PDB file of C-alpha atoms in Angstrom:
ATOM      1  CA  UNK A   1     -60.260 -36.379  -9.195  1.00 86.00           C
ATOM      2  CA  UNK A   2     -59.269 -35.877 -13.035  1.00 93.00           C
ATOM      3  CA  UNK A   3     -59.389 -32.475 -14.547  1.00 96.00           C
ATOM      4  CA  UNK A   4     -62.154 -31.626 -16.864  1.00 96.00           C
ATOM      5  CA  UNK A   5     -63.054 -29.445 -19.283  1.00 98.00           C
ATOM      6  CA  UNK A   6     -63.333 -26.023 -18.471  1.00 97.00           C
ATOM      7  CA  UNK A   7     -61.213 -26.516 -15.241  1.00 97.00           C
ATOM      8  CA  UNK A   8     -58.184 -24.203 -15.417  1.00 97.00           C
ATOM      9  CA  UNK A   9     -54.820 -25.990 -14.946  1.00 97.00           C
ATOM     10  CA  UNK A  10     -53.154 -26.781 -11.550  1.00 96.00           C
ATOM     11  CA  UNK A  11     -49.742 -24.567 -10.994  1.00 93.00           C
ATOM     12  CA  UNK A  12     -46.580 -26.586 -11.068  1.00 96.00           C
ATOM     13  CA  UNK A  13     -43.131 -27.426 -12.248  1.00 97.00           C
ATOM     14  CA  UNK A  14     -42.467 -29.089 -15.406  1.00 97.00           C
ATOM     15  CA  UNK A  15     -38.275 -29.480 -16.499  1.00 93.00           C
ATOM     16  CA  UNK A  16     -37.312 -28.761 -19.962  1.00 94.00           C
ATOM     17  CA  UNK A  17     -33.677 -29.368 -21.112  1.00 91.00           C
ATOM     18  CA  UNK A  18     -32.503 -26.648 -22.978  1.00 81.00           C
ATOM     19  CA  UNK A  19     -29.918 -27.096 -25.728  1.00 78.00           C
ATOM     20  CA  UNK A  20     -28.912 -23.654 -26.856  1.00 74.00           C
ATOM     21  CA  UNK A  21     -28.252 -21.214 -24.457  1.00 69.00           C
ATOM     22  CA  UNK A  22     -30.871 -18.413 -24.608  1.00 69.00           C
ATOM     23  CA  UNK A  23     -31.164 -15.633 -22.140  1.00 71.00           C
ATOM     24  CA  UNK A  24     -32.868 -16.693 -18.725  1.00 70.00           C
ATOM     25  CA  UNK A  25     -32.459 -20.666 -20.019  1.00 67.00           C
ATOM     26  CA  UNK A  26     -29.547 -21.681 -19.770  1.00 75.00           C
ATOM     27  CA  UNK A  27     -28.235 -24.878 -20.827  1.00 73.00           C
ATOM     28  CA  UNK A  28     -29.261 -28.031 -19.678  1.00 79.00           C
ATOM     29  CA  UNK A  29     -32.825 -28.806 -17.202  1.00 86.00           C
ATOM     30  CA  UNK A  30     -34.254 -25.686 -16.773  1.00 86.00           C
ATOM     31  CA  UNK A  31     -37.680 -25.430 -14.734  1.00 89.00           C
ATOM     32  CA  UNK A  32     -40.670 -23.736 -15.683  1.00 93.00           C
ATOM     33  CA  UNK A  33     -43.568 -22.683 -13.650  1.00 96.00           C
ATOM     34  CA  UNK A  34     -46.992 -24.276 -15.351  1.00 97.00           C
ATOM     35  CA  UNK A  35     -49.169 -21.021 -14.725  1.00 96.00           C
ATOM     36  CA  UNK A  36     -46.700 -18.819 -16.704  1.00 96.00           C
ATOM     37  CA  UNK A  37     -45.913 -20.697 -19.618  1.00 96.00           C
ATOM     38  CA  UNK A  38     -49.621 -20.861 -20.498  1.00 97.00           C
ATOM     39  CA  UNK A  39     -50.494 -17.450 -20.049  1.00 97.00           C
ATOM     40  CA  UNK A  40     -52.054 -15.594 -22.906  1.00 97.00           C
ATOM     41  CA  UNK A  41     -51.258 -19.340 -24.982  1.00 98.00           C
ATOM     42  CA  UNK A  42     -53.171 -21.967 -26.838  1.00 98.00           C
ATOM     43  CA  UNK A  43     -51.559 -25.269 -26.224  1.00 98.00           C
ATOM     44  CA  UNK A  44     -51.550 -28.512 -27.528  1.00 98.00           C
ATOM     45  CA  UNK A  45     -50.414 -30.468 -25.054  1.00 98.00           C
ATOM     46  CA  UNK A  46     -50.241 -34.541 -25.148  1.00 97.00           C
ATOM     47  CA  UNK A  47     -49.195 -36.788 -22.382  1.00 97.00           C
ATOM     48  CA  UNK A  48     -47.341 -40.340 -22.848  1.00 96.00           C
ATOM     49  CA  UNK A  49     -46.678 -43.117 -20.206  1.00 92.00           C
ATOM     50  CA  UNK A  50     -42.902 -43.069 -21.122  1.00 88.00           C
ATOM     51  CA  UNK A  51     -39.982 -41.719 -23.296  1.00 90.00           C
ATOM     52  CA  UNK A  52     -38.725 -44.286 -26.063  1.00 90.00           C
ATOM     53  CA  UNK A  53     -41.905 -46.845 -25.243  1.00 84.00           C
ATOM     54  CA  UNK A  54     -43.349 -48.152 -28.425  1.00 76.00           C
ATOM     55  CA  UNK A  55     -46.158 -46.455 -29.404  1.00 83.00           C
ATOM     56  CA  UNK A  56     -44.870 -43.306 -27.897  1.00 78.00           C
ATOM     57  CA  UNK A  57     -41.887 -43.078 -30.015  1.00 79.00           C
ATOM     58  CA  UNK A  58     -43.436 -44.840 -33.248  1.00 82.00           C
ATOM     59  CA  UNK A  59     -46.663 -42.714 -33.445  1.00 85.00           C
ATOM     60  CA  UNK A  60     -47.627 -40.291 -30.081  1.00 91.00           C
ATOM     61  CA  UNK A  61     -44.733 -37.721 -30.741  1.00 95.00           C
ATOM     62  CA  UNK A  62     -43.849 -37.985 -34.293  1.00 95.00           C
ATOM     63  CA  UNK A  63     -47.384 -37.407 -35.306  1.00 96.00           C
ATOM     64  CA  UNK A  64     -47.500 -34.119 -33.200  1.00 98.00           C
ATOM     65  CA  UNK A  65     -43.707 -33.075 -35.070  1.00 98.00           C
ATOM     66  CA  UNK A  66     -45.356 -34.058 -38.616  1.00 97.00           C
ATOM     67  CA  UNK A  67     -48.720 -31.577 -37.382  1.00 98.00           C
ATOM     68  CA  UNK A  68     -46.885 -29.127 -35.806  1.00 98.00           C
ATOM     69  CA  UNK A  69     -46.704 -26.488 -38.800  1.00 98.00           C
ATOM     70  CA  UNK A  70     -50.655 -27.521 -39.344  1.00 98.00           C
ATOM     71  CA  UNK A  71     -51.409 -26.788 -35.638  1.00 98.00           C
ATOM     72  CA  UNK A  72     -49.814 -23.653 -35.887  1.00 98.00           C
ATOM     73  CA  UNK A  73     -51.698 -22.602 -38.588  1.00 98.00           C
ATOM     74  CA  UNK A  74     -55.149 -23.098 -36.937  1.00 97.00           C
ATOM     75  CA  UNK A  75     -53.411 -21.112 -33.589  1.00 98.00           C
ATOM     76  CA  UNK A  76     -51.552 -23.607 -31.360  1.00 98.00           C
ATOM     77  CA  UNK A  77     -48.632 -20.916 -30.108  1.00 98.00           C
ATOM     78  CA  UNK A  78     -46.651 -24.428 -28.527  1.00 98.00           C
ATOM     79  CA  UNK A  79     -47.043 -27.951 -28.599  1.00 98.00           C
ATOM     80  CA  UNK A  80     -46.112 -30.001 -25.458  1.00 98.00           C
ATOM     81  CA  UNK A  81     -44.971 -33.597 -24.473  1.00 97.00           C
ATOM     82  CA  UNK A  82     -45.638 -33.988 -20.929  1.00 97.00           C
ATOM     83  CA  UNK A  83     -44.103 -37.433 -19.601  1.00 96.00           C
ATOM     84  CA  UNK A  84     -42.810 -38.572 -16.200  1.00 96.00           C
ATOM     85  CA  UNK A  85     -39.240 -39.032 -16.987  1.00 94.00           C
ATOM     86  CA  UNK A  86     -36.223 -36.657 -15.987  1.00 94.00           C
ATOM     87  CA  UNK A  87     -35.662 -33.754 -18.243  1.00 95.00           C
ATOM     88  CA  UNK A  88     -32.461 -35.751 -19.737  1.00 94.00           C
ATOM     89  CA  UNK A  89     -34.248 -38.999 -20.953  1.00 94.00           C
ATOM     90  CA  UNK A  90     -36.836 -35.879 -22.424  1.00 95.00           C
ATOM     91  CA  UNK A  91     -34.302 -34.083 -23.652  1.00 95.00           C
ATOM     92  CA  UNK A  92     -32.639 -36.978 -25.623  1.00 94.00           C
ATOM     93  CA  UNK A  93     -35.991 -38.315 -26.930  1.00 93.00           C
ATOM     94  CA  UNK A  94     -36.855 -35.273 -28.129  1.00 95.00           C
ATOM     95  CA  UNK A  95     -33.196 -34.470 -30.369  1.00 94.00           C
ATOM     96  CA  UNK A  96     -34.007 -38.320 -30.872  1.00 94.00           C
ATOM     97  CA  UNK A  97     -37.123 -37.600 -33.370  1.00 95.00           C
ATOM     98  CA  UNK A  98     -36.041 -33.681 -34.027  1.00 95.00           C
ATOM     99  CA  UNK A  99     -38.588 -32.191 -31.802  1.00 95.00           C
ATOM    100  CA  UNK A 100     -36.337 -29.003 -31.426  1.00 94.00           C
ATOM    101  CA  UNK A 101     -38.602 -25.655 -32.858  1.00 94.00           C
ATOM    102  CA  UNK A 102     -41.952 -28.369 -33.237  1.00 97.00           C
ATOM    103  CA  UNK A 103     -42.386 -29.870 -29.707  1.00 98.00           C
ATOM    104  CA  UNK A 104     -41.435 -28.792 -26.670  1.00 97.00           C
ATOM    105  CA  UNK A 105     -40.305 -31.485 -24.620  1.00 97.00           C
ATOM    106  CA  UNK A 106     -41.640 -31.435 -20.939  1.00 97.00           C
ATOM    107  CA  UNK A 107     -40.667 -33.775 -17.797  1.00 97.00           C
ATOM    108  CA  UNK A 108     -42.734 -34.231 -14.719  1.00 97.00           C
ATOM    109  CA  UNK A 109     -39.982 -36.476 -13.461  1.00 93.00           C
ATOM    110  CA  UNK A 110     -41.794 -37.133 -10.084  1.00 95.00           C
ATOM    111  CA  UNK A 111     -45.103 -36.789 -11.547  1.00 95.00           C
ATOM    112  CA  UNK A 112     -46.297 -34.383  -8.919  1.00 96.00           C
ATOM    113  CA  UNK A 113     -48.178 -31.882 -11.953  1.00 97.00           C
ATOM    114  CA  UNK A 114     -49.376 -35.214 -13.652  1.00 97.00           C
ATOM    115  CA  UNK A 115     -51.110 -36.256 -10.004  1.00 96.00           C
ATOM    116  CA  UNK A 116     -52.985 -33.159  -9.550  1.00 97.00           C
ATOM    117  CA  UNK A 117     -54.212 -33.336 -12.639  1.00 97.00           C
ATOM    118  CA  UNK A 118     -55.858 -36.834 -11.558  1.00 96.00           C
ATOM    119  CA  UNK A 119     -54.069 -38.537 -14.617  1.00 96.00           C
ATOM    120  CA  UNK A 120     -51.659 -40.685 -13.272  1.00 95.00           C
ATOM    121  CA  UNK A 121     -51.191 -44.251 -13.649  1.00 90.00           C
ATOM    122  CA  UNK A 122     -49.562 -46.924 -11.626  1.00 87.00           C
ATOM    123  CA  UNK A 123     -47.334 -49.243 -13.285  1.00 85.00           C
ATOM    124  CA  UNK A 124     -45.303 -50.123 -10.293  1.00 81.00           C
ATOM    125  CA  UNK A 125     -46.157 -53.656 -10.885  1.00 84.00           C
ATOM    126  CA  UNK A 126     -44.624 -53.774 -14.113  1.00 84.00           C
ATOM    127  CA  UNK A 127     -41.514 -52.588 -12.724  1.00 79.00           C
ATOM    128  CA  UNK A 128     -41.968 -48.735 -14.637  1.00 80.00           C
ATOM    129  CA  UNK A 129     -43.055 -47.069 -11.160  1.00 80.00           C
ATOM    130  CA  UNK A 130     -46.312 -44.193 -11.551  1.00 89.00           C
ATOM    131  CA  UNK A 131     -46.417 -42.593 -14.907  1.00 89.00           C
ATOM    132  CA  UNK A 132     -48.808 -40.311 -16.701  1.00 93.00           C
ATOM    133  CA  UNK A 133     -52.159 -41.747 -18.533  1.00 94.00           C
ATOM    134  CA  UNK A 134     -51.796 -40.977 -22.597  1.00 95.00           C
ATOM    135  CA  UNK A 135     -54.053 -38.391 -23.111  1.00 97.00           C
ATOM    136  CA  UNK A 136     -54.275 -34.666 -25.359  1.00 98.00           C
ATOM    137  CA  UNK A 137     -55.434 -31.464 -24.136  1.00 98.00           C
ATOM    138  CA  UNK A 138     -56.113 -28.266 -25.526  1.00 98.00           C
ATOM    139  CA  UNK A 139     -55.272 -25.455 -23.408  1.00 98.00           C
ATOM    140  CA  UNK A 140     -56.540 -21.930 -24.244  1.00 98.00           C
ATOM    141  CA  UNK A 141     -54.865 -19.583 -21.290  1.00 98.00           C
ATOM    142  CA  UNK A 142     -54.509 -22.075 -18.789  1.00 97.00           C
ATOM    143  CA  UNK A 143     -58.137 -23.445 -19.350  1.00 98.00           C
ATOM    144  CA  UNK A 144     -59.172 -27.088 -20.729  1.00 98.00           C
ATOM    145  CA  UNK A 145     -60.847 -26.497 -23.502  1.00 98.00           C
ATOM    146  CA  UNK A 146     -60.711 -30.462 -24.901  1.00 98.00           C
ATOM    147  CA  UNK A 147     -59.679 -33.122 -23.781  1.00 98.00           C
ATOM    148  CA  UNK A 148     -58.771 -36.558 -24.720  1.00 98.00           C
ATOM    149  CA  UNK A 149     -58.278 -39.671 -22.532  1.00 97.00           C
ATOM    150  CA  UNK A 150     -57.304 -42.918 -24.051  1.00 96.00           C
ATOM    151  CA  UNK A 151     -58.251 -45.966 -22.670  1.00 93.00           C
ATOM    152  CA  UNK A 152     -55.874 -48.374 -21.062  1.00 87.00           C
ATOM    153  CA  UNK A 153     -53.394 -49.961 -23.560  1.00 86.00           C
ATOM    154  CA  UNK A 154     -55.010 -47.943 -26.392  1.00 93.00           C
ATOM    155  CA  UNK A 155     -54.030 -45.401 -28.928  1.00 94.00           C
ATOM    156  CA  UNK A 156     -57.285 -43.814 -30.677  1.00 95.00           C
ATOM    157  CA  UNK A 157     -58.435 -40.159 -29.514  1.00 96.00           C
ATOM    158  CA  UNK A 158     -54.645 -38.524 -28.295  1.00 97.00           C
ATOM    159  CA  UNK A 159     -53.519 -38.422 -31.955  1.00 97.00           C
ATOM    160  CA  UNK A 160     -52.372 -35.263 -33.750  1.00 97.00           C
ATOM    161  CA  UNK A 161     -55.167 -36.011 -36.362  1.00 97.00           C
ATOM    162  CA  UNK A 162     -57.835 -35.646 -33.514  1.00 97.00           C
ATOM    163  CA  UNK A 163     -56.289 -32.382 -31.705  1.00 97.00           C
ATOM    164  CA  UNK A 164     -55.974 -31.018 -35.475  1.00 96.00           C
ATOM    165  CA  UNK A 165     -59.951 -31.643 -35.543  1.00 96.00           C
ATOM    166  CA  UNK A 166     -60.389 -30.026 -32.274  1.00 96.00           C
ATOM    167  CA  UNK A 167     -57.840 -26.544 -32.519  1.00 93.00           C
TER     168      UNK A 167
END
């Protein structure tokens, strides 16, 4: 079952790899527990099938960098990039495109959080294993307050432009 709106987010572990040491992160993967880092936050979170694919790299993330001072102004506290890939190949995509300060790079590398969310896809025939659907989410306190699934192989409602409509 996929989550909808006004269904408060599932609890789980997403891995963010941490390049400056900062007390209580240290560097390198550090884990994060789901219901704490959206406590008391408004969240802009987007998903993508994979690090470095196509249309993730060429549009998905770098629109969110380019909106990320414009989503703050309307009262996004963090942006997130949720993918199922190891908190390395996150870590390096996201220094990649200068995410650091903009876009906080999340991986689901076994996409448990991205299954109970109902938004997984299976690619294992196309040799890429499960990975997440590309979808956006707004998330005010751990709620869904929008949210914004794309159809297969398309690229339309997950934009920055449309969570910029929608903050």
């Amino acid at each position: 079952m996929t989550i909808s709106v006004g269904e408060r987010l599932p609890d789980g572990t997403l891995t963010e790899f941490i390049d400056t040491e900062t007390a209580g992160c240290q560097l390198g993967p550090n884990a994060f527990q789901v219901a704490d880092l959206v406590k008391g936050k408004k969240i802009a979170l987007f998903a993508v099938p994979g690090a470095f694919t196509p249309t993730c790299s060429n549009n998905h993330l770098p629109g969110y960098i380019a909106a990320a001072a414009d989503l703050a102004a309307k009262g996004v506290d963090e942006i997130w990039c949720v993918a199922v890939n190891d908190a390395f190949v996150m870590g390096a995509w996201g220094r990649e495109h200068q995410a650091a300060g903009k876009v906080r790079m999340m991986a689901d590398g076994s996409a448990l959080w991205t299954r109970a969310l109902g938004l997984e896809l299976d690619l294992v025939a196309r040799g890429m294993g499960v990975r997440s659907q590309r979808y956006s989410a707004l998330i005010e306190d751990g709620v869904v307050k929008q949210l914004n699934i794309e159809a297969p192989g398309k690229f339309e409602v997950s934009d920055a432009a449309t969570m910029l409509s929608q903050a």
